[in-house]
XYZ file of C-alpha atoms in Angstrom:
777
model
C -14.327 51.616 15.498
C -14.276 50.394 11.911
C -13.387 46.859 12.925
C -16.104 46.833 15.557
C -18.638 48.061 13.045
C -17.488 45.362 10.615
C -18.113 42.651 13.168
C -21.606 43.943 13.922
C -22.636 44.572 10.333
C -21.154 41.329 9.040
C -22.954 39.457 11.760
C -26.219 41.036 10.694
C -25.389 40.255 7.095
C -24.794 36.647 8.080
C -28.281 36.473 9.563
C -29.653 37.694 6.253
C -27.686 35.141 4.264
C -28.707 32.242 6.495
C -32.254 32.913 5.470
C -31.387 32.098 1.864
C -32.512 28.793 0.385
C -29.729 26.213 0.286
C -28.986 25.048 -3.231
C -27.139 21.797 -3.838
C -23.973 21.610 -5.850
C -24.298 20.659 -9.471
C -22.300 17.846 -10.905
C -18.569 18.460 -11.259
C -16.429 18.374 -14.370
C -13.109 16.861 -13.294
C -10.306 14.608 -14.499
C -10.242 10.989 -13.384
C -6.986 10.271 -15.285
C -4.470 12.858 -16.454
C -1.584 12.421 -18.905
C 1.870 11.609 -17.544
C 5.368 12.498 -18.693
C 6.679 9.987 -21.187
C 9.785 9.215 -23.247
C 8.823 8.091 -26.748
C 10.785 5.889 -29.145
C 11.440 7.172 -32.641
C 9.040 5.779 -35.268
C 7.029 3.948 -32.596
C 3.397 4.590 -31.533
C 2.693 6.718 -28.442
C -0.454 6.928 -26.297
C -1.394 9.692 -23.797
C -4.303 8.918 -21.450
C -7.064 11.297 -20.393
C -10.343 10.447 -18.671
C -12.977 12.966 -17.553
C -15.952 12.633 -15.196
C -18.967 14.921 -15.361
C -22.384 15.514 -16.861
C -22.615 14.687 -20.523
C -22.189 15.810 -23.144
C -18.444 16.272 -22.573
C -16.089 17.164 -25.395
C -12.399 16.362 -25.153
C -9.523 17.841 -27.106
C -5.721 17.958 -26.919
C -3.173 20.730 -27.129
C 0.565 20.602 -27.789
C 2.494 23.608 -26.487
C -0.841 25.417 -26.167
C -1.918 24.791 -29.781
C -5.029 22.704 -30.474
C -4.333 19.326 -32.151
C -6.605 18.242 -34.964
C -7.294 14.684 -36.023
C -4.917 13.684 -38.810
C -3.099 10.800 -40.354
C -0.494 10.781 -37.571
C -2.700 11.228 -34.503
C -6.181 10.235 -33.357
C -8.367 10.626 -30.258
C -10.262 7.745 -28.709
C -13.791 8.013 -27.380
C -12.541 7.809 -23.783
C -10.358 10.888 -24.383
C -6.948 9.259 -24.921
C -4.600 10.502 -27.651
C -2.650 8.163 -29.972
C 0.318 9.228 -32.097
C 0.740 6.415 -34.599
C 4.356 7.159 -35.536
C 6.315 9.350 -33.156
C 8.871 11.577 -34.864
C 11.311 13.866 -33.148
C 11.805 15.879 -36.316
C 9.321 15.812 -39.194
C 9.852 16.754 -42.806
C 8.207 20.133 -42.301
C 10.485 20.889 -39.354
C 7.839 20.257 -36.689
C 8.205 17.740 -33.885
C 6.005 15.474 -31.835
C 7.960 16.493 -28.750
C 6.446 19.078 -26.424
C 4.042 19.729 -23.551
C 0.654 18.063 -24.011
C -2.526 18.814 -22.054
C -6.078 17.499 -22.257
C -9.028 19.939 -22.465
C -12.527 18.883 -21.354
C -15.714 20.949 -21.583
C -19.433 20.656 -20.871
C -22.187 23.187 -20.343
C -20.867 23.944 -16.836
C -17.434 25.040 -17.950
C -14.003 23.984 -19.168
C -11.005 22.349 -17.453
C -7.396 21.755 -18.516
C -5.256 18.830 -17.340
C -1.708 18.986 -16.071
C 1.031 19.340 -18.665
C 2.677 16.102 -19.751
C 6.195 16.412 -21.142
C 6.817 14.152 -24.147
C 10.473 13.637 -25.113
C 12.192 11.457 -27.686
C 14.452 8.655 -26.495
C 18.050 9.454 -27.411
C 21.576 8.216 -26.879
C 24.493 10.608 -27.328
C 28.148 9.679 -27.797
C 30.426 9.010 -24.829
C 31.957 12.243 -23.590
C 34.129 10.481 -20.969
C 35.939 7.257 -21.877
C 37.803 4.982 -19.437
C 41.576 5.580 -19.160
C 44.352 2.965 -18.873
C 45.916 2.741 -15.387
C 48.799 0.973 -13.646
C 48.141 -0.089 -10.052
C 50.247 -1.794 -7.390
C 49.046 -5.170 -6.296
C 46.666 -4.720 -3.376
C 45.813 -1.155 -4.427
C 42.613 0.384 -5.816
C 41.715 0.721 -9.496
C 38.931 2.922 -10.894
C 37.463 3.214 -14.395
C 34.856 5.797 -15.395
C 32.714 6.608 -18.430
C 29.972 9.218 -18.990
C 27.219 9.293 -21.590
C 23.938 11.217 -21.867
C 20.661 9.695 -22.970
C 16.882 9.582 -22.507
C 16.005 7.592 -20.591
C 19.182 7.501 -18.487
C 21.376 4.753 -20.004
C 22.154 1.613 -18.008
C 25.953 1.198 -17.906
C 27.687 -2.170 -17.618
C 31.347 -3.216 -18.013
C 33.234 -5.790 -20.054
C 36.672 -7.278 -19.400
C 38.418 -8.758 -22.401
C 35.042 -8.719 -24.238
C 33.211 -10.609 -21.459
C 30.827 -9.001 -18.940
C 32.508 -8.315 -15.622
C 31.684 -10.780 -12.867
C 29.377 -8.782 -10.614
C 29.485 -11.533 -7.946
C 33.117 -10.672 -7.201
C 33.059 -8.618 -3.968
C 36.163 -6.716 -5.060
C 34.343 -5.359 -8.137
C 31.894 -2.498 -7.538
C 29.743 -1.263 -10.440
C 28.037 2.072 -9.765
C 24.967 3.189 -11.766
C 26.832 6.412 -12.533
C 29.163 4.534 -14.894
C 32.056 3.830 -12.504
C 33.888 0.548 -11.990
C 35.953 0.173 -8.792
C 38.347 -2.709 -8.103
C 39.745 -2.988 -4.577
C 42.596 -5.211 -3.453
C 43.848 -5.458 -7.035
C 45.426 -8.754 -8.020
C 47.530 -9.825 -10.976
C 44.610 -11.708 -12.517
C 42.654 -8.429 -12.691
C 44.878 -7.227 -15.528
C 43.103 -6.897 -18.871
C 41.154 -4.708 -21.301
C 38.065 -2.923 -19.924
C 35.283 -0.960 -21.619
C 31.777 0.166 -20.643
C 28.507 -0.577 -22.429
C 25.576 1.943 -22.313
C 22.040 0.727 -23.075
C 18.570 2.345 -23.245
C 15.444 2.022 -25.422
C 17.038 4.176 -28.094
C 20.373 2.443 -28.652
C 23.351 0.447 -27.326
C 26.837 1.961 -27.392
C 30.328 0.863 -26.270
C 33.146 3.074 -25.083
C 36.827 2.991 -26.005
C 38.986 0.342 -24.348
C 41.314 0.876 -21.383
C 44.036 -1.404 -20.015
C 44.617 -2.299 -16.348
C 48.239 -3.174 -15.545
C 49.099 -4.635 -12.140
C 52.679 -3.995 -10.938
C 54.613 -5.568 -8.062
C 53.181 -6.166 -4.632
C 52.270 -3.208 -2.503
C 55.067 -1.946 -0.237
C 54.577 -1.983 3.527
C 55.727 1.631 3.896
C 53.222 3.813 5.730
C 51.169 6.072 3.456
C 48.906 8.862 4.609
C 45.205 8.261 3.894
C 44.083 10.026 0.719
C 40.713 10.364 -0.996
C 41.087 9.726 -4.718
C 37.468 10.529 -5.626
C 34.940 12.277 -3.388
C 31.172 12.748 -3.675
C 29.794 15.030 -6.389
C 26.983 17.583 -6.073
C 23.716 15.943 -7.130
C 20.213 17.260 -7.868
C 17.593 14.506 -7.974
C 13.854 14.035 -7.548
C 12.035 12.202 -4.764
C 11.902 8.403 -5.047
C 15.078 8.323 -7.147
C 18.381 6.752 -5.982
C 21.496 8.740 -5.076
C 25.040 7.337 -5.342
C 27.710 9.257 -3.384
C 31.123 7.944 -4.382
C 34.171 7.866 -2.102
C 37.429 6.085 -3.035
C 40.291 6.246 -0.521
C 43.835 4.843 -0.529
C 46.648 4.588 2.000
C 48.619 2.070 4.028
C 47.279 0.608 6.140
C 43.983 0.746 4.234
C 41.929 3.669 5.628
C 38.462 3.230 7.076
C 35.787 5.179 5.163
C 32.854 6.680 7.084
C 29.988 9.029 6.204
C 28.264 11.853 8.095
C 26.136 14.912 7.449
C 27.644 18.362 7.774
C 24.636 19.592 9.778
C 25.138 16.839 12.388
C 21.842 15.087 11.676
C 21.966 11.288 11.512
C 21.988 9.724 8.056
C 19.684 6.939 9.204
C 19.553 3.328 8.137
C 16.365 2.960 6.085
C 17.173 2.897 2.386
C 20.902 3.335 3.122
C 23.450 0.942 1.665
C 27.259 0.954 1.363
C 28.583 -0.196 -2.003
C 32.112 -1.563 -2.151
C 34.475 -0.136 0.432
C 32.951 3.302 0.932
C 30.287 4.347 -1.600
C 26.996 5.525 -0.111
C 23.718 4.658 -1.853
C 20.426 6.248 -0.729
C 17.293 4.666 -2.198
C 13.783 6.157 -2.431
C 14.922 9.729 -1.829
C 12.850 12.189 0.162
C 13.234 15.921 0.688
C 14.668 15.202 4.146
C 17.687 13.559 2.494
C 18.832 16.933 1.127
C 22.058 18.164 2.687
C 25.854 18.144 2.587
C 27.409 14.692 3.006
C 30.977 14.272 4.261
C 33.184 11.291 3.391
C 36.053 10.711 5.871
C 39.055 8.378 5.365
C 40.569 7.492 8.776
C 43.902 5.845 9.475
C 43.059 2.802 11.648
C 43.612 3.370 15.366
C 44.356 7.100 15.000
C 42.615 10.382 14.464
C 44.450 11.070 11.225
C 41.880 11.496 8.478
C 41.049 13.176 5.201
C 37.592 14.390 4.194
C 35.640 15.312 1.056
C 32.059 16.521 0.791
C 29.236 16.857 -1.723
C 25.760 18.440 -1.680
C 22.623 16.430 -2.373
C 19.524 18.386 -3.416
C 16.252 16.448 -3.527
C 13.385 18.102 -5.384
C 9.706 17.259 -4.934
C 7.021 17.959 -7.539
C 4.166 20.219 -6.553
C 1.284 18.657 -4.655
C -1.769 20.158 -3.023
C -2.149 20.557 0.695
C -5.540 22.205 0.232
C -7.466 22.101 -3.037
C -10.161 24.614 -4.025
C -13.716 23.459 -3.391
C -16.784 24.092 -5.526
C -19.189 26.606 -3.981
C -22.591 28.190 -4.644
C -23.098 31.855 -3.808
C -26.022 34.239 -4.247
C -25.725 36.968 -6.805
C -23.868 40.016 -5.521
C -22.082 38.257 -2.660
C -18.424 37.278 -2.299
C -16.804 33.983 -3.323
C -13.457 32.780 -1.979
C -11.332 29.885 -3.298
C -8.263 28.657 -1.429
C -5.409 26.681 -2.978
C -2.321 25.644 -0.959
C 0.489 23.584 -2.538
C 3.882 22.345 -1.417
C 6.997 21.110 -3.183
C 10.728 21.619 -3.480
C 11.415 24.174 -4.772
C 8.265 26.017 -3.668
C 5.696 25.821 -6.485
C 4.176 28.799 -8.250
C 0.384 29.058 -8.391
C -1.600 30.111 -11.449
C -5.381 30.440 -11.748
C -7.477 29.632 -14.829
C -11.081 30.502 -15.578
C -12.603 28.070 -18.034
C -9.112 27.151 -19.258
C -7.908 30.745 -19.713
C -5.493 32.692 -17.549
C -7.533 34.551 -14.929
C -7.197 38.317 -15.151
C -7.499 40.303 -11.922
C -9.746 43.367 -11.747
C -11.480 45.575 -9.199
C -13.716 42.702 -8.109
C -11.278 39.790 -8.715
C -8.277 39.702 -6.366
C -5.419 37.254 -5.733
C -3.672 37.352 -2.358
C -1.191 35.358 -0.278
C 1.088 34.467 -3.195
C -1.950 33.590 -5.321
C -3.168 31.010 -2.817
C -6.451 32.880 -2.225
C -8.834 33.913 -4.999
C -11.576 36.341 -3.966
C -14.421 37.458 -6.220
C -16.425 40.398 -4.873
C -19.968 41.221 -5.910
C -20.293 38.124 -8.042
C -22.438 38.309 -11.165
C -23.718 35.740 -13.633
C -20.549 36.253 -15.712
C -18.449 34.948 -12.818
C -20.063 31.508 -12.950
C -17.330 29.203 -14.298
C -14.840 26.464 -13.466
C -11.743 27.831 -11.762
C -8.476 25.889 -11.767
C -5.394 26.225 -9.591
C -2.182 25.157 -11.359
C 0.814 24.412 -9.090
C 4.125 24.027 -10.914
C 7.853 23.801 -10.109
C 10.958 22.374 -11.788
C 10.083 18.866 -10.592
C 6.557 18.740 -11.981
C 3.075 20.257 -12.037
C -0.436 19.459 -10.859
C -3.885 21.033 -11.053
C -7.152 21.145 -9.126
C -10.473 22.626 -10.181
C -13.595 24.001 -8.511
C -16.826 25.459 -9.869
C -18.567 28.642 -8.833
C -22.352 28.502 -9.120
C -24.153 31.835 -8.946
C -27.572 31.525 -7.306
C -30.188 33.521 -9.108
C -33.925 33.195 -8.729
C -36.788 34.771 -10.629
C -38.747 37.421 -8.807
C -35.786 38.984 -6.966
C -36.102 42.701 -6.201
C -34.791 45.245 -8.620
C -31.866 47.404 -7.378
C -32.641 50.143 -4.819
C -33.155 53.571 -6.429
C -32.096 57.162 -5.947
C -29.083 56.502 -3.739
C -27.755 59.809 -2.371
C -25.037 60.674 0.142
C -25.102 63.904 2.152
C -22.278 65.111 4.372
C -23.361 65.417 7.985
C -20.082 66.360 9.671
C -16.369 65.802 9.450
C -16.863 62.179 10.580
C -20.373 61.249 9.339
C -22.305 60.969 6.063
C -26.049 60.391 5.676
C -26.971 57.851 2.932
C -30.535 57.778 1.561
C -32.231 55.567 -1.048
C -35.667 54.609 -2.347
C -37.450 51.266 -2.410
C -36.932 49.081 -5.513
C -39.603 49.277 -8.166
C -40.184 45.523 -8.543
C -40.668 42.513 -6.293
C -40.549 44.335 -2.965
C -42.888 42.005 -1.064
C -40.212 39.503 -0.037
C -37.530 42.020 0.989
C -36.146 41.173 4.439
C -33.583 43.967 4.653
C -30.950 46.090 2.970
C -27.170 46.029 3.096
C -25.203 49.252 2.700
C -21.706 48.786 1.224
C -19.083 51.349 2.266
C -15.465 52.019 1.291
C -13.051 54.854 0.686
C -12.949 55.742 -2.973
C -9.165 55.327 -3.007
C -9.286 51.850 -1.390
C -9.561 48.585 -3.354
C -12.853 46.759 -3.283
C -11.618 44.193 -0.746
C -11.433 46.992 1.843
C -15.186 47.396 1.606
C -17.353 46.812 4.677
C -21.125 46.578 5.140
C -23.875 47.726 7.460
C -27.245 45.941 7.662
C -30.420 48.027 7.621
C -34.010 46.977 8.330
C -36.471 46.667 5.450
C -38.531 49.655 6.593
C -35.571 52.023 6.753
C -34.337 53.882 3.679
C -31.517 55.855 5.209
C -28.433 55.233 7.298
C -26.071 57.591 9.116
C -22.540 56.269 8.576
C -20.305 57.544 11.385
C -16.706 57.209 12.551
C -15.408 58.307 9.171
C -12.226 60.241 8.544
C -12.317 64.004 7.951
C -11.756 65.381 4.447
C -12.093 61.878 2.951
C -14.162 60.723 -0.025
C -16.371 57.615 0.386
C -18.384 55.433 -2.047
C -21.753 53.835 -1.167
C -24.155 51.389 -2.825
C -27.159 49.372 -1.558
C -28.557 45.868 -2.138
C -31.991 44.538 -1.237
C -32.083 41.003 0.220
C -34.786 38.349 0.177
C -34.805 34.781 1.435
C -33.943 33.651 -2.092
C -31.066 36.021 -2.803
C -29.977 39.614 -3.249
C -30.828 42.199 -5.830
C -28.249 43.661 -8.124
C -26.301 46.544 -6.583
C -27.661 50.033 -6.863
C -25.868 52.912 -8.494
C -22.840 54.109 -6.522
C -22.953 57.435 -4.693
C -19.825 59.257 -3.526
C -19.445 62.003 -0.935
C -16.650 63.661 1.030
C -16.654 64.386 4.756
C -16.096 67.889 6.043
C -12.713 69.020 7.168
C -11.889 69.945 10.773
C -9.243 71.868 12.618
C -6.348 69.814 13.929
C -6.338 68.362 17.426
C -4.086 69.700 20.179
C -0.463 68.516 19.848
C 1.401 67.154 22.867
C 4.067 69.685 23.925
C 7.228 68.991 25.968
C 9.881 71.469 27.155
C 13.548 70.575 27.751
C 16.014 73.017 29.341
C 19.242 73.056 27.350
C 21.194 75.641 29.404
C 20.656 78.839 31.373
C 19.494 80.781 28.317
C 18.049 78.118 25.956
C 15.176 75.650 25.914
C 13.940 73.091 23.388
C 10.249 72.700 22.554
C 9.336 69.210 21.310
C 5.882 68.041 20.302
C 4.054 64.965 19.074
C 1.133 65.363 16.659
C -2.069 63.828 17.997
C -3.365 60.625 16.428
C -6.490 62.588 15.569
C -4.562 65.590 14.341
C -6.082 65.175 10.899
C -4.975 67.163 7.891
C -2.675 69.965 9.074
C -0.425 72.394 7.283
C 1.917 73.295 10.113
C 2.381 74.634 13.633
C 2.538 78.028 15.336
C 4.882 78.499 18.293
C 4.629 81.390 20.808
C 6.573 82.252 23.957
C 6.698 85.121 26.479
C 7.791 86.098 29.957
C 4.926 85.442 32.365
C 4.812 89.061 33.558
C 4.610 90.357 29.981
C 1.243 90.609 28.243
C 2.267 89.983 24.641
C 3.810 86.850 23.083
C 6.838 86.592 20.854
C 5.649 84.951 17.656
C 4.067 83.206 16.009
C 6.957 81.157 14.701
C 5.588 79.377 11.600
C 6.801 75.787 11.403
C 5.988 73.255 8.645
C 4.112 70.036 9.410
C 7.227 67.833 9.239
C 9.018 69.755 12.045
C 8.528 68.399 15.594
C 11.070 70.418 17.646
C 12.446 73.963 17.921
C 15.138 75.612 20.065
C 14.394 78.950 21.737
C 17.565 80.853 22.700
C 18.713 84.153 24.270
C 16.315 83.850 27.199
C 16.535 85.629 30.541
C 17.567 83.036 33.150
C 15.978 85.004 36.027
C 12.334 84.775 34.904
C 9.656 82.185 34.105
C 8.549 81.687 30.485
C 5.259 80.539 28.993
C 5.440 78.478 25.772
C 2.367 77.879 23.575
C 1.978 75.622 20.504
C -0.973 74.986 18.172
C -1.592 73.238 14.825
C -3.455 74.786 11.903
C -4.868 73.810 8.497
C -7.150 75.263 5.881
C -10.083 74.967 8.291
C -8.509 77.026 11.040
C -6.417 76.717 14.164
C -6.745 73.987 16.754
C -6.524 74.348 20.514
C -3.113 75.284 21.889
C -0.915 73.362 24.281
C 0.747 75.540 26.998
C 3.797 74.879 29.186
C 5.678 76.980 31.763
C 9.424 76.746 32.315
C 11.912 78.376 34.733
C 15.660 78.667 34.044
C 16.597 79.822 37.583
C 17.210 76.330 38.952
C 19.451 75.577 35.988
C 21.623 78.613 36.763
C 21.985 77.590 40.407
C 22.869 74.047 39.530
C 25.437 75.208 36.992
C 27.151 77.350 39.693
C 27.214 74.612 42.322
C 28.032 71.766 40.010
C 30.523 72.336 37.257
C 29.461 70.064 34.465
C 31.834 67.460 33.291
C 31.672 64.661 30.869
C 32.742 62.155 33.480
C 30.842 59.289 32.022
C 32.419 59.762 28.634
C 35.887 60.163 30.208
C 35.350 57.055 32.261
C 34.288 55.158 29.172
C 37.360 56.348 27.291
C 39.690 55.532 30.177
C 38.173 52.249 31.246
C 40.687 50.069 29.503
C 43.709 52.232 30.540
C 42.570 52.359 34.158
C 42.167 48.605 34.251
C 45.698 48.107 32.943
C 47.190 50.559 35.487
C 45.327 48.932 38.383
C 46.540 45.539 37.265
C 50.152 46.752 37.142
C 49.853 48.318 40.631
C 48.451 45.132 42.093
C 51.250 43.100 40.537
C 53.998 45.445 41.795
C 52.465 45.533 45.272
C 52.456 41.755 45.453
C 56.142 41.635 44.422
C 57.090 44.254 47.054
C 55.330 42.359 49.826
C 57.023 39.143 48.792
C 60.470 40.807 48.865
C 59.800 42.413 52.254
C 58.654 39.103 53.619
C 61.914 37.467 52.522
C 63.954 40.397 53.841
C 62.451 40.497 57.292
C 61.585 36.850 57.613
C 64.769 36.097 59.497
C 65.165 37.376 62.989
C 68.803 38.121 63.789
C 70.778 40.020 66.303
C 71.378 43.711 65.713
C 74.843 44.697 66.949
C 76.592 47.986 66.917
C 80.211 48.327 65.831
C 82.499 50.314 68.102
C 84.135 52.270 65.287
C 80.837 54.025 64.473
C 80.207 55.392 68.024
C 81.328 58.836 66.894
C 78.408 58.991 64.523
C 75.722 57.140 66.369
C 74.734 57.152 70.014
C 73.891 54.057 71.966
C 70.780 52.547 70.403
C 67.585 52.266 72.281
C 66.958 48.776 73.567
C 63.775 47.443 75.007
C 64.261 44.337 77.085
C 66.270 41.841 75.015
C 65.998 43.516 71.625
C 68.751 45.766 70.242
C 68.305 47.991 67.149
C 71.236 49.326 65.155
C 70.972 52.214 62.749
C 74.497 51.920 61.392
C 75.798 49.217 59.128
C 72.436 47.464 59.095
C 71.958 45.365 56.017
C 68.924 43.112 55.595
C 68.925 40.698 52.718
C 71.526 42.734 50.753
C 69.863 46.122 51.463
C 72.233 48.616 53.155
C 71.465 51.736 55.136
C 72.998 53.787 52.338
C 70.275 52.500 50.046
C 67.773 53.728 52.536
C 69.551 57.081 52.796
C 69.463 57.607 49.063
C 65.709 57.202 49.008
C 64.905 58.719 52.363
C 63.758 62.036 51.008
C 61.215 60.445 48.705
C 59.072 59.097 51.466
C 60.455 55.547 51.788
C 61.827 55.978 55.295
C 58.488 56.129 57.053
C 57.414 53.024 55.209
C 60.587 51.211 56.285
C 60.030 52.388 59.870
C 56.511 51.020 59.789
C 57.891 47.730 58.590
C 60.445 47.701 61.464
C 57.692 48.478 63.934
C 55.722 45.562 62.525
C 58.716 43.215 62.810
C 59.844 44.527 66.217
C 56.625 45.493 67.988
C 58.290 46.014 71.351
C 60.444 48.973 70.207
C 58.700 52.343 70.567
C 59.827 54.799 67.905
C 59.371 58.524 67.603
C 59.439 60.925 64.798
C 62.731 62.736 64.389
C 62.544 66.459 64.574
C 65.062 66.807 61.773
C 65.174 63.868 59.434
C 67.569 65.545 57.095
C 70.268 65.994 59.787
C 70.012 62.408 60.879
C 70.401 61.221 57.337
C 73.619 63.196 57.008
C 75.151 61.428 60.034
C 74.576 57.943 58.693
C 77.692 56.341 57.228
C 77.648 55.654 53.537
C 79.300 52.320 53.816
C 77.685 49.910 51.375
C 77.584 46.330 52.571
C 77.332 43.537 50.118
C 76.717 40.992 52.834
C 75.127 41.086 56.268
C 77.976 42.001 58.707
C 78.050 40.912 62.357
C 80.585 42.519 64.783
C 81.264 41.612 68.425
C 82.454 44.144 71.014
C 83.468 43.795 74.674
C 80.706 44.623 77.069
C 82.699 47.394 78.717
C 82.904 49.415 75.548
C 79.216 50.190 75.409
C 76.267 50.242 77.700
C 72.635 49.477 77.223
C 70.083 51.842 78.594
C 66.371 51.156 78.772
C 64.211 54.180 78.236
C 60.543 54.150 79.084
C 57.891 56.356 77.568
C 55.913 58.551 79.897
C 52.497 57.056 80.540
C 50.766 59.968 78.854
C 52.728 59.636 75.613
C 52.013 57.058 72.955
C 54.406 55.761 70.363
C 53.864 57.572 67.059
C 53.062 55.616 63.942
C 55.401 56.003 60.999
C 58.168 57.690 63.068
C 61.911 57.831 62.346
C 63.994 54.703 61.960
C 65.796 55.121 65.266
C 65.846 57.080 68.607
C 66.440 60.798 68.663
C 69.899 62.410 68.878
C 69.488 63.553 72.491
C 68.689 60.099 73.646
C 71.642 58.685 71.825
C 74.093 61.151 73.407
C 72.778 60.520 76.939
C 73.218 56.844 76.462
C 76.806 57.387 75.345
C 77.741 59.596 78.338
C 76.346 57.133 80.819
C 78.293 54.403 79.118
């Protein structure tokens, strides 16, 4: 409701403001030229430029490290604003220095502005801290000399051989700006004395000498590729040049290639390869930042060695959106926006007339200082505001002016503002008409906020000019609010009235949402959620009773931070009523009631014994999977063995010398089965006997039935007796015996039509059948 009211009231306020007279912007005070960073030469003159545009008269001054510079014998200011230091000195007799951060200050009757800071440094040249070292290299190898020296500006390094500058037209000689000399394919004539020469505007210096000795020709023995020197980590600024060094050796000579670790292409614009593998990137941008990988590959193979270095490219701060000068009526709100970018991200600072802006109740900075908001602007807020964006790579500034519109004859502030509490959510605000200049009033604006909120949380409601009261609704109970009123005309607004504060009434809490969960046959859990409109509450009261009983058990007093309670030792055979309400200092709210029966829980617990099956299954998932896998594997092996065992169809013959133990076997048509001395694929009947009691025999019988489908088999009435009559002869090989036909007979037995062959029966015919067959024989 508050947001909706804001939209409506702000819209009405906008209609009031559109009736104001438009006032044009006054002339700006801004810099046309700002000072730049500079490196000065000792005892030489130095000039810093500054040019300002604006309405005269404009006064210009300079500051060094924040301290105002006065005209003296060593410095002077030109009429156009530039500063001249006639004789730059890094260290003066009094211990001071001309080095430092300089800024230009310009002022007119509209305000004051400060330029960007210009860093002034003295040109210097230190001593060499790395000198070239003598080396001995095989003919055809790679030689490298290096020297390091610090200076401002960065020294230019060149090389001499035997006192003469090195021939830079020789393709085998590579001179890097970092002070490195590389010689590839070294020859005998490259031998000599080398030294580097560093030059800048401050001085010229030479390093110590180093000797290059070339030994015999390079051997043709294979050598693994090796990177002698890889790229270093560099931090540079945009538009500078980066040199990533990579020197590799090996036989045959390795091929050097470059890539980015993030996989992005290096590109071709501004990219150049120096010598046999050094990477030079000109006119750097932020996009060039990254990790670069140098790879030395053996030709024709994938054998390679790598080295990597990180390149960080910084960018000075620059504005994406600069603050704009604005004109606002007295008492309204002014907003300045300043958005800058850079690498690293710049920090924003605001100045008011050249001084650091201090925040207050009506001056706020938000969004990492990118937004400046001034509430209820007054004449004191009229000034020039500057946004300073600064990072390690540089700084910049932009300015804008706030003009406060004020016209003679505006109404005086409304009088006698009072606030009266109407309810727990409404306050009546009353005021009286201003004493002066009331003829042009077109309406009033009532400003509202909680007393504990900052001023930017304020919202407004528009009121007609003939109304001197407003009922402010949709407020929060037991909350203090602040109110003030402004009168508006077509030419501007009056000053704000005195502020009135009032507190809304309290109210009892709203009804909480109650839920009941059955824990077991004698326990339940009451859980509740406080209502969004519960308001200020001190706690909860919980009651419960059997439905056929008139009185409740309770109340159970629970603090406001408790949202659940377990009720135990209940009678599972009855229905219970549970009641919950919230209370505060204003009384008790309405109760929430629920009914619950434990009878169904008792019945379910009897029929269904609870188990933690899901948890057990989760704990046994991995073990079960392993066991199933083992079973599947064993089953496959068994089937393969059985297939090999029974894959051959042979004749089954019965030996005569075992007739005393076995009767004539049952034969159907042309198939004869023998239960004695039968060995299939090295498995004897004794093996079957030894495992017969464990349940293997029916499985073997099923297998025989599958292999010999024409032989009906029956279950034996006494498997144990039959097993005892089987000879224990163990056969290592499959034995085949031949007997005369007159020594045994074959009898065909047919099943009665009503009987069916049992499945999984014994491995042979019954004893009675066997004896009948023998007698007939």
